[in-house]
Coordinates of C-alpha atoms in Angstrom, one line a residue:
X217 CA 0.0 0.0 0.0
X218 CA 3.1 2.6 0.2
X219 CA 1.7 3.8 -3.5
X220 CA -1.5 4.3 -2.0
X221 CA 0.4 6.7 0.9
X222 CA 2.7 8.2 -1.5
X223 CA 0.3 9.5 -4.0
X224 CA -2.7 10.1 -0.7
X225 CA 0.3 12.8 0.6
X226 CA -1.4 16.3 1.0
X227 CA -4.8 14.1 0.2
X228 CA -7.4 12.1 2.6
X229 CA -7.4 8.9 1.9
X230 CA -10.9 9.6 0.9
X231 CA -9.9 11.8 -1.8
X232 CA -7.8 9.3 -3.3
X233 CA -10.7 7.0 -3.1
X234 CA -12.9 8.9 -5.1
X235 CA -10.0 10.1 -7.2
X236 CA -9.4 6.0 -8.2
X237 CA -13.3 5.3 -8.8
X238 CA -13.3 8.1 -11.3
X239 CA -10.5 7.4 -13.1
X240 CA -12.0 3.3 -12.5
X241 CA -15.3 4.8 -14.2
X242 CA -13.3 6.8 -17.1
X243 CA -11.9 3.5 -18.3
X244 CA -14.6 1.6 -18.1
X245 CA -16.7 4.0 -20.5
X246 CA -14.0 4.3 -23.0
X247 CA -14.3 0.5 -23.2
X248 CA -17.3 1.0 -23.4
X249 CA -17.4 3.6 -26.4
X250 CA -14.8 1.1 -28.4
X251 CA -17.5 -1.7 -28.5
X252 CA -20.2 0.7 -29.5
X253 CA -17.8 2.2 -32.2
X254 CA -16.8 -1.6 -33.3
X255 CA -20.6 -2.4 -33.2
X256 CA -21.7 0.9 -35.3
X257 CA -18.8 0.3 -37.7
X258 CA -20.1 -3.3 -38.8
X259 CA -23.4 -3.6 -41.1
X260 CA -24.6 -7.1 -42.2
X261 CA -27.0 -7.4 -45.4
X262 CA -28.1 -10.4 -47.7
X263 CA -26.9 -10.2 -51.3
X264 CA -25.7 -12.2 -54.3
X265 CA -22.2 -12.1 -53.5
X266 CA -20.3 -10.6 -50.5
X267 CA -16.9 -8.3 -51.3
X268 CA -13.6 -8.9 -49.9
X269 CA -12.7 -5.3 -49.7
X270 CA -14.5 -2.0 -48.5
X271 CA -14.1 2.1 -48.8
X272 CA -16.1 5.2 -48.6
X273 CA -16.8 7.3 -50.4
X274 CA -15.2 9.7 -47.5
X275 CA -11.8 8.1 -48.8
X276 CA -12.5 9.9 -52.0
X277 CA -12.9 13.8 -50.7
X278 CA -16.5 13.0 -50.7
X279 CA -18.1 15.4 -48.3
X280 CA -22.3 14.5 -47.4
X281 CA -23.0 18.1 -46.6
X282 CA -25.8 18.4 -49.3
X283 CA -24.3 21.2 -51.5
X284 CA -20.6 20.1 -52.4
X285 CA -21.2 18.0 -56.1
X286 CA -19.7 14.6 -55.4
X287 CA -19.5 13.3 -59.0
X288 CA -16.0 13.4 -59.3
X289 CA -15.7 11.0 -55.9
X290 CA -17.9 8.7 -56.8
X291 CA -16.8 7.8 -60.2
X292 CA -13.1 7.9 -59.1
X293 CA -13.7 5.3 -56.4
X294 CA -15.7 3.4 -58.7
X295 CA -12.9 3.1 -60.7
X296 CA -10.3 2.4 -58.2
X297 CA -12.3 -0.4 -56.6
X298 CA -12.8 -1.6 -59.7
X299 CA -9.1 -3.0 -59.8
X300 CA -10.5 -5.6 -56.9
X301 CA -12.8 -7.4 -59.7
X302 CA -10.4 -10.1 -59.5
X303 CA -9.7 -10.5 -55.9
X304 CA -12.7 -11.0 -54.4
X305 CA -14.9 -7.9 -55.7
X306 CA -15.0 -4.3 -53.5
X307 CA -18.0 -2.4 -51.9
X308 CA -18.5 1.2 -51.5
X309 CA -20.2 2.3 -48.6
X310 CA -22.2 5.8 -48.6
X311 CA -22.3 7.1 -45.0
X312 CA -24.9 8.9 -43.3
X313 CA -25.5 12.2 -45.1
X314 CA -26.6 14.0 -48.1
X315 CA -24.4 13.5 -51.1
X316 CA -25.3 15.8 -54.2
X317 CA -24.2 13.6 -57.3
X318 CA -24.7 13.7 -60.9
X319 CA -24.4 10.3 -62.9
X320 CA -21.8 8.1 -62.0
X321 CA -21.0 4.5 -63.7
X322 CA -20.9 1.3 -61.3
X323 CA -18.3 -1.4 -62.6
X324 CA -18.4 -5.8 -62.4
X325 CA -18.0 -7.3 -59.2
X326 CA -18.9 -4.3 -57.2
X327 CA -21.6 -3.2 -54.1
X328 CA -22.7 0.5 -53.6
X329 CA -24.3 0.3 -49.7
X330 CA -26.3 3.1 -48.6
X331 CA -25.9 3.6 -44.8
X332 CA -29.8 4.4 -43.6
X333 CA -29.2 7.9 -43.3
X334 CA -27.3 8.4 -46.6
X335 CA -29.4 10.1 -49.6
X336 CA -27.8 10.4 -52.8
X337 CA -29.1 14.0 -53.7
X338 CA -29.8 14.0 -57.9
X339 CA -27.5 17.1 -59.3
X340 CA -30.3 19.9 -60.6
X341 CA -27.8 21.3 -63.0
X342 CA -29.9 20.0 -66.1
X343 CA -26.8 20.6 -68.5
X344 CA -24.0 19.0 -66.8
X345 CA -26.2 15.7 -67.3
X346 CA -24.6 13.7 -70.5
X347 CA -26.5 12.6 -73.7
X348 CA -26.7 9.1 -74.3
X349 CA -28.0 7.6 -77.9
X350 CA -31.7 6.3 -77.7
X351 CA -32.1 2.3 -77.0
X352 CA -32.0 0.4 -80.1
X353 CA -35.3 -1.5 -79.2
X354 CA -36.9 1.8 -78.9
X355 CA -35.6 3.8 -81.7
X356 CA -35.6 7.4 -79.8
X357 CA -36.2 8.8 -76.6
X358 CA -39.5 8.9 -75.0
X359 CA -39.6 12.4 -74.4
X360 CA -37.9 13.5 -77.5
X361 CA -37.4 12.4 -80.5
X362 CA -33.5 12.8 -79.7
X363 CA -31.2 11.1 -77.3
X364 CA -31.5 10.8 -73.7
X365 CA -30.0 11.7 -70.3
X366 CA -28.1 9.1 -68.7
X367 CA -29.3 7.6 -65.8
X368 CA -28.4 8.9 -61.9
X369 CA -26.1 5.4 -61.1
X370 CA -25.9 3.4 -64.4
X371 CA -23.8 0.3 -65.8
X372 CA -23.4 -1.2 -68.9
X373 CA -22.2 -4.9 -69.9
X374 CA -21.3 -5.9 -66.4
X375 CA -21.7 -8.8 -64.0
X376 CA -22.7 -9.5 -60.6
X377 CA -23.4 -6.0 -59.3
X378 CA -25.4 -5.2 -56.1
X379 CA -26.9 -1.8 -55.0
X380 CA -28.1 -2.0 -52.0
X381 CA -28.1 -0.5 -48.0
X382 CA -30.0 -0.3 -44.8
X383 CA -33.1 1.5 -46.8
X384 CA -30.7 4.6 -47.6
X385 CA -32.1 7.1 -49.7
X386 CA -31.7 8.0 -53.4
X387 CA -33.5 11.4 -54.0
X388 CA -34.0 12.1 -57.8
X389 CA -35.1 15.7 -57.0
X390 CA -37.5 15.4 -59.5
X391 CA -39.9 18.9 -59.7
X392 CA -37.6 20.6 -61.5
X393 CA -37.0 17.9 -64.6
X394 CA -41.0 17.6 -64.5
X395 CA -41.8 21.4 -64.4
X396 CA -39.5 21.4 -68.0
X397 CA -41.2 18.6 -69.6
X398 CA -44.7 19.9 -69.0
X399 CA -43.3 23.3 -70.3
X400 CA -41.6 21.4 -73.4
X401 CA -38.2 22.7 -73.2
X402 CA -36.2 19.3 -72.3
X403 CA -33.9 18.7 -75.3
X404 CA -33.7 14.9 -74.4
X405 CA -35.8 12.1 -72.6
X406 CA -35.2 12.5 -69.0
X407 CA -33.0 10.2 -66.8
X408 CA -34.0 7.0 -64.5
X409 CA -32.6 6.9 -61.5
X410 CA -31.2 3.2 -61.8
X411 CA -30.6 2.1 -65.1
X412 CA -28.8 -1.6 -65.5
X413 CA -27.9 -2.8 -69.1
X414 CA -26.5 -5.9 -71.2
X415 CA -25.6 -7.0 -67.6
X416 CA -25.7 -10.2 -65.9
X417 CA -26.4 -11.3 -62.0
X418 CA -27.7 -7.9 -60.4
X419 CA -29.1 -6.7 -57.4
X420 CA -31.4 -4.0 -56.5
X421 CA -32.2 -4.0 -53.0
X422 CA -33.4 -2.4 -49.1
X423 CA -33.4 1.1 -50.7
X424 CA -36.1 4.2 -50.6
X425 CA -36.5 5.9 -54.2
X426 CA -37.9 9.9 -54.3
X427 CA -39.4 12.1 -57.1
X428 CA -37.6 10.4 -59.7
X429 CA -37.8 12.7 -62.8
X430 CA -39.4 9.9 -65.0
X431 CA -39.1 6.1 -65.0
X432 CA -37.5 4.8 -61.4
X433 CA -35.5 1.7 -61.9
X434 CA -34.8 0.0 -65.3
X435 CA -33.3 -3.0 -66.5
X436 CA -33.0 -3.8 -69.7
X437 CA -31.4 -6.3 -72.5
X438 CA -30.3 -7.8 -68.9
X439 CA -30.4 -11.4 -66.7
X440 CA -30.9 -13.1 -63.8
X441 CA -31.9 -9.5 -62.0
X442 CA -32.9 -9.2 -58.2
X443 CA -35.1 -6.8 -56.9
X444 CA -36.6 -7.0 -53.2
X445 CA -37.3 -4.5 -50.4
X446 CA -38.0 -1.5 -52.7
X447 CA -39.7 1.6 -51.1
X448 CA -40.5 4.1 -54.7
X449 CA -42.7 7.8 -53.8
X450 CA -43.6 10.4 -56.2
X451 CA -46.6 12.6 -56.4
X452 CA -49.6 11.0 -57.7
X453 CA -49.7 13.8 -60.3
X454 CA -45.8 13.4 -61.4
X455 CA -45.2 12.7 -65.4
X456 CA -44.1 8.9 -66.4
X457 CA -43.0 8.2 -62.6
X458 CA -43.0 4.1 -63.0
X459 CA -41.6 2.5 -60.3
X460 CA -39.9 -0.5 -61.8
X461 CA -39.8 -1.3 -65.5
X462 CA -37.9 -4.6 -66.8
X463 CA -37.2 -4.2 -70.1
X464 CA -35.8 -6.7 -72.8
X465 CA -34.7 -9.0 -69.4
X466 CA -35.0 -12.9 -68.8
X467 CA -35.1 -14.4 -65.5
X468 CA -36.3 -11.1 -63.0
X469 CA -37.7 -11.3 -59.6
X470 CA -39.6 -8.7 -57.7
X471 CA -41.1 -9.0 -54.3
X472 CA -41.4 -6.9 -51.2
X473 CA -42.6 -3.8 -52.9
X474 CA -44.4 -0.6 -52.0
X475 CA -45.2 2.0 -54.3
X476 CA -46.6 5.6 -54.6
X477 CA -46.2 7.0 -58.2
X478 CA -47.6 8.8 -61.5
X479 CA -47.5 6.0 -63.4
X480 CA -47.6 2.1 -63.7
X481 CA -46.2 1.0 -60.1
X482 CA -44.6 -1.9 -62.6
X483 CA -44.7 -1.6 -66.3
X484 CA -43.3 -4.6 -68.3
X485 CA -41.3 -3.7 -71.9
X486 CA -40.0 -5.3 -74.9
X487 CA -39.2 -2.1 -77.3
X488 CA -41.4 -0.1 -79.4
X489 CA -42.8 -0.7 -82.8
X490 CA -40.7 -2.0 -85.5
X491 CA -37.0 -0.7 -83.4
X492 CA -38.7 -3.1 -81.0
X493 CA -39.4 -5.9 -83.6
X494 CA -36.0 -5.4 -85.0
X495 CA -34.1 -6.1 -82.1
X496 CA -36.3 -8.9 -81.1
X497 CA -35.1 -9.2 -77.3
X498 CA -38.3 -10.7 -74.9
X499 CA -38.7 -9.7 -71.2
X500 CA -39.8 -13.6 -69.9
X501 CA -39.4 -15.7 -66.8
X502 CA -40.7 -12.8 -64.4
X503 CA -41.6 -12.9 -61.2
X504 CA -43.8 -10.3 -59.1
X505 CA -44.6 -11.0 -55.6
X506 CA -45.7 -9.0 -52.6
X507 CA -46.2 -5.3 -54.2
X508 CA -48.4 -2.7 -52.8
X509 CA -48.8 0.1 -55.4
X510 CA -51.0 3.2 -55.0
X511 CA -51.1 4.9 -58.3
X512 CA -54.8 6.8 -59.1
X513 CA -54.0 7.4 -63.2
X514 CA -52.5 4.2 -64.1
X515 CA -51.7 0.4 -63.2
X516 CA -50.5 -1.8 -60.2
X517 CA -48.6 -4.0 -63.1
X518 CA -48.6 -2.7 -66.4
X519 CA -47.9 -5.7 -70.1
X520 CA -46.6 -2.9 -72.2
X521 CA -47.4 -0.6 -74.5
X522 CA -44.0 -1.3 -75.7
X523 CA -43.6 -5.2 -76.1
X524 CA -42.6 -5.5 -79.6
X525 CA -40.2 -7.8 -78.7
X526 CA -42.9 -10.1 -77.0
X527 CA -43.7 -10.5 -73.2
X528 CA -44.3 -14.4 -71.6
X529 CA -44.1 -16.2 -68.5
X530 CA -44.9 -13.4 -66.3
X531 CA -46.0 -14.6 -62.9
X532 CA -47.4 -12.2 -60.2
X533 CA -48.7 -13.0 -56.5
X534 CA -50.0 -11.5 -54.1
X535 CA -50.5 -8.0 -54.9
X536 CA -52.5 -5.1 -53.5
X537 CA -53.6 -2.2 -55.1
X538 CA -55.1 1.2 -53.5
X539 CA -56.7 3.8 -54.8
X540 CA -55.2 2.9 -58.5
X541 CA -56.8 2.9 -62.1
X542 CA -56.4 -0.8 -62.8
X543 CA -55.0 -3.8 -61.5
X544 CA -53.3 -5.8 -64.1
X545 CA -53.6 -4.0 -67.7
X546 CA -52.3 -5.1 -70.9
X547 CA -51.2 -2.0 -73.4
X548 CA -50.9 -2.5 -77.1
X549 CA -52.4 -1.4 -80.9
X550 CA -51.5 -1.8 -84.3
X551 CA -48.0 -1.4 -85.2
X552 CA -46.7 -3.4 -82.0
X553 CA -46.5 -6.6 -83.5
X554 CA -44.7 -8.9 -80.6
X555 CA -46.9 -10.9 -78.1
X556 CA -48.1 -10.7 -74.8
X557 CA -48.2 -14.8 -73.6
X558 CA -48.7 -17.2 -70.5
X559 CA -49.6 -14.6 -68.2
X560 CA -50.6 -15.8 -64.8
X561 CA -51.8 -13.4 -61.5
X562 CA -52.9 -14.7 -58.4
X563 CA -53.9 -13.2 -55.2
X564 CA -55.1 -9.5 -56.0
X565 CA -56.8 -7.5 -52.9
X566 CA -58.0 -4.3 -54.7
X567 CA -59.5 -1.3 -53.4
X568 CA -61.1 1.9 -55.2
X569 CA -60.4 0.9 -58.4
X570 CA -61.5 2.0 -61.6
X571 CA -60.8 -1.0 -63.5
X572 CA -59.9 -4.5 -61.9
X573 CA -59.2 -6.2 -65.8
X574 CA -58.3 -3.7 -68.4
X575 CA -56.9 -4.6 -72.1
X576 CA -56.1 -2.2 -74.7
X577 CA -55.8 -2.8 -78.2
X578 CA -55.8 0.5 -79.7
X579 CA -53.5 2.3 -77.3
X580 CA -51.4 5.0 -79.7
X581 CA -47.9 6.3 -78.7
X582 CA -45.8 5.4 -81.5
X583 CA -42.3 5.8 -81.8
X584 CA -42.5 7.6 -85.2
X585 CA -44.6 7.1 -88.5
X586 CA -42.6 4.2 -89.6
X587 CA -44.4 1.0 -87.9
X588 CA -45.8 -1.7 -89.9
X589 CA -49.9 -1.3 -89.6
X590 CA -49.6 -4.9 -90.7
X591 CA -48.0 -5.5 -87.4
X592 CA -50.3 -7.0 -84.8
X593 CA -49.6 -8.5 -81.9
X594 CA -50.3 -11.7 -80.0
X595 CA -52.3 -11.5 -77.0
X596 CA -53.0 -15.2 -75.8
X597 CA -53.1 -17.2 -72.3
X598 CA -54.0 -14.5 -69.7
X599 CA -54.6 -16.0 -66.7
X600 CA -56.2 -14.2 -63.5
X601 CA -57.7 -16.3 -60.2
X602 CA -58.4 -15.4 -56.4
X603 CA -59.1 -11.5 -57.0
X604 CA -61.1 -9.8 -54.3
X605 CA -62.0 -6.7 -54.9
X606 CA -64.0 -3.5 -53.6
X607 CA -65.2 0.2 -54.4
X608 CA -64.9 -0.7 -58.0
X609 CA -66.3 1.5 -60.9
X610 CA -66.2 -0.7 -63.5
X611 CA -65.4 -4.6 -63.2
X612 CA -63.5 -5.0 -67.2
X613 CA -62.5 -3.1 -70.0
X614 CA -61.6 -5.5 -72.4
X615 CA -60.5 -4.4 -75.5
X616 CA -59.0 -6.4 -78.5
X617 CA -58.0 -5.6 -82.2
X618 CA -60.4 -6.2 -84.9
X619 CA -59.6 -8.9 -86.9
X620 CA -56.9 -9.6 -83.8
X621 CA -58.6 -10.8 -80.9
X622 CA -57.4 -11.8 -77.7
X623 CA -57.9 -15.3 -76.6
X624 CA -57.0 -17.8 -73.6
X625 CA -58.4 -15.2 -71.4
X626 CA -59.3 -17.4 -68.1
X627 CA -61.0 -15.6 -64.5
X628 CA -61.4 -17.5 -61.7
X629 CA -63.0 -16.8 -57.9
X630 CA -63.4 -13.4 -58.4
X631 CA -65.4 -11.3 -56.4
X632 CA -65.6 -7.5 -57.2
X633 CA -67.8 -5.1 -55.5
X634 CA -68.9 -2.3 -57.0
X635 CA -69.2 1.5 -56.0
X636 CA -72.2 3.1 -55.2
X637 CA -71.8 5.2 -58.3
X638 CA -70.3 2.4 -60.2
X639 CA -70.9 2.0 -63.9
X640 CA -74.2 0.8 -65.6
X641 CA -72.6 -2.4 -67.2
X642 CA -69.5 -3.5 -65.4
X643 CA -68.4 -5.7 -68.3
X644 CA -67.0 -4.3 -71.5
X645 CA -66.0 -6.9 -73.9
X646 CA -64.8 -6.4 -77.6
X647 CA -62.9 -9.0 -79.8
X648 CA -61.8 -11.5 -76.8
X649 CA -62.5 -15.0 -76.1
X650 CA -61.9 -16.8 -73.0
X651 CA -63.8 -18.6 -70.1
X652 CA -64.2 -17.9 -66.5
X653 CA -65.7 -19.6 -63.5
X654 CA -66.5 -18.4 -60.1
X655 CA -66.9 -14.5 -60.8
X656 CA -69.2 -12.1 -59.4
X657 CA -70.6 -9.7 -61.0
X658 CA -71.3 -11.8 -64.0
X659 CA -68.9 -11.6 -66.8
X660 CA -69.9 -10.8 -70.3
X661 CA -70.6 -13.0 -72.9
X662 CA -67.4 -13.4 -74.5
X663 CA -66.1 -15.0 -71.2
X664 CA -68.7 -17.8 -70.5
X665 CA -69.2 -19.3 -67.2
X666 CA -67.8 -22.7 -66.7
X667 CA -69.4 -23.3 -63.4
X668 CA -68.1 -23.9 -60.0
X669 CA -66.9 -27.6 -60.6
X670 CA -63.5 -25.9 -62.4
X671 CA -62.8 -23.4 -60.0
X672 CA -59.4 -24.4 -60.1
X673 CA -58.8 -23.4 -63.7
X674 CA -56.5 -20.0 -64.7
X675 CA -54.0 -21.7 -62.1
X676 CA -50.2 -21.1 -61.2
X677 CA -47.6 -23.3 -63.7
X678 CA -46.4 -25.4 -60.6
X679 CA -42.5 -25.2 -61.5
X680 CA -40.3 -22.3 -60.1
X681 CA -38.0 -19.9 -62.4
X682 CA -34.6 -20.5 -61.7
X683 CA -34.4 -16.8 -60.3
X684 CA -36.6 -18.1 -57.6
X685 CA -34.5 -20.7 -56.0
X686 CA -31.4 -18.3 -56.1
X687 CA -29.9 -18.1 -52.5
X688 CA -28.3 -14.9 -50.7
X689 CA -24.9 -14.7 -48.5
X690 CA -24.9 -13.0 -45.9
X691 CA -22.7 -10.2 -46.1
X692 CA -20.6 -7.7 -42.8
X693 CA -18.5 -4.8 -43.5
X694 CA -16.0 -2.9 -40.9
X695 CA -15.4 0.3 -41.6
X696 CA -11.8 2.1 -39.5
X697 CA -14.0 5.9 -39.4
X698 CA -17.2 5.5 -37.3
X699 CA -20.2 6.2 -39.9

């Protein structure tokens, strides 16, 4: 104890006593602070494929204050962590704040993780977007008849690509892009926030999407795509808002979705007219599951209108739909050509609808006056069963081509209940054929009742897609800088 006396000299011994259990209680806290600092530092998420090396985008000079432009730090980490493609793939990890960006390219191998309170702030300088040429399935743009902007975080020809976080934020900053389109003075077609191309093995996941200034996330001419946990808000009066548009892509899954937007919550493509027919690239083995989408001008899950390059094997499951024109709709006219095939949708709880079934054969929009008017497409095999509906104007607006008709139309155990100040005939049926069983209020002519002994009919195809039996690592990151 002669330390204890020594240092106690000029001090009560109970002064020293309290001195030790403060320094005791010092030490114990920054022990303390080092676990919550090593907890904090390490996020865990599911993906395709986990990374062997990590940075942020702090490493870069990137500063989240909301006004410094970032571009230039994102696309030079991009590129240095591209050199990891080799060894094990790199992730770059957003941290909490707002990063202003304009487009930046992703590259193979590669994770962007948003940390939950990172938003990737769209740039509003209009001009300091680049031009892209036009997709070669569609000809031009879709706002012009030029090129387009290129997208907020885009890739081309790449593999195994994940963008994903702890539902960080990507904020397109939309009003000002829509305020020059309704005024007509955008030179090009305005930029998706996520757009994915001739790429292989991606992932789009655990992210919130704002105000996008047109269509949200698009894959296209792409493969064995992921999409799950996808929160996507716009105003309900914003132009060509869709949420999620697979485009030219094989082998697509979709589930966990929720949806506020200006246009079709999901909208299914194949090109447009003959640029479409040309390229001849189908969107097929798709599957939708779990979406919520609230969208009063326009569809839960939109079949076109451009599927020139043919739609089949679509597959959708349980999916809600609130306050939104139409449930499943099916978009195409003369000039199209392609197909729209093997369609199944089970399990839709619908409420305040306009339409529950609506197909449209003479929907316009063309990419210029060189289709083919000879060009008609193929509508066949739609399947829809266990659809309860309420607050319904209208129960179907069918709708097929003269001389074109749509057939293998199939409804089963539907109930719909109609508004008060619903329609006087809920059924609209021209040039259609198909059979139903089980639905109330009785369907029109064209769809005769089979009777309740085949209420199973209009069912599921009882294999899985090969995207649906894909599994997910589970994936940590440490980070040296606390986020």
């Amino acid at each position: 104890m002669d330390w204890l006396c020594r240092i106690s000299l000029g001090f009560s011994i109970t002064e020293v006593l309290k001195f030790l259990v403060l320094i005791l209680g010092l030490l114990n806290l920054k022990k303390v602070e080092c676990r919550k600092a090593r907890i904090l530092n390490t996020f865990e998420y599911s993906a395709i494929s986990c990374r062997a090396h990590s940075a942020s985008i702090e490493e870069f000079g990137g500063i989240g204050d909301g006004n410094t432009l970032n571009t230039k730090a994102f696309q030079e980490a991009v590129n240095h962590l591209s050199q990891y493609a080799s060894d094990g793939g790199a992730q770059l990890v957003v941290p909490a704040g707002k990063w202003l960006t304009g487009s930046f390219n992703l590259t193979s191998h590669f994770t962007l993780f948003l940390h939950k309170d990172a938003v990737l702030l769209a740039s509003q300088d209009i001009n300091a977007w680049p031009v892209v040429d036009p997709l070669p399935s569609y000809g031009h743009g879709r706002d012009t008849s030029g090129g387009r902007y290129i997208s907020l975080i885009f890739g081309t020809n790449l593999t195994d690509v994940v963008i994903t976080g702890d539902n960080g934020t990507i904020d397109g900053q939309g009003a000002l892009w829509w305020q020059q389109f309704h005024k007509k003075k955008l030179k090009y077609t305005r930029p998706y926030l996520i757009e994915i191309m001739h790429s292989d093995n991606i992932q789009i996941s655990n992210l919130t999407l704002l105000n996008s200034p047109t269509w949200n996330i698009h894959p296209v001419y792409s493969s064995n795509i992921l999409i799950q946990g996808i929160t996507i808000l716009a105003p309900v009066t914003s132009p060509n808002t869709d949420g999620i548009n697979p485009d030219s892509c094989t082998n697509t899954r979709i589930e966990d979705i929720y949806i506020v937007s200006g246009d079709d919550c999901i909208a299914v493509k194949s090109g447009w007219d003959e640029y479409g027919i040309n390229y001849g690239m189908p969107t097929k083995q798709l599957l939708i599951r779990r979406l919520t989408c609230i969208s009063p001008y326009s569809a839960a899950i939109a079949l076109g209108s451009e599927m020139s390059g043919g739609i089949e094997d679509v597959r959708a499951q349980e999916i809600t739909a609130i306050n939104t024109e139409s449930g499943v709709r099916i978009k195409t006219g003369v000039g199209r050509g392609g197909y729209v095939k093997d369609i199944y949708v089970k399990g839709m709880n619908l409420h305040t609808m306009k339409w529950v079934f609506w197909m449209t054969g003479n929907y316009g929009s063309h990419a210029d006056n060189h289709y083919d008017p000879h060009a008609l497409p193929e509508i066949k095999g739609i399947n829809y069963r266990d659809v309860v509906a309420e607050n319904v104007s209208m129960a179907a607006r069918l709708e097929g081509i003269s001389g074109d008709p749509f057939t293998g139309i199939c409804i089963s155990n539907a109930t719909i209940g109609l508004a008060k100040k619903a329609k006087k005939y809920p059924w609209t049926c021209t040039d259609i054929e198909g059979i139903t069983t089980g639905v109330v209020p009785p369907p029109c002519n064209l769809l005769p009742d089979q009777g309740l002994e085949k209420l199973g009919m209009c069912d599921f195809p009882s294999d899985s897609l090969a995207i649906d039996t894909i599994e997910l690592q589970r994936c940590s990151y440490s980070m040296n800088s606390l986020m």
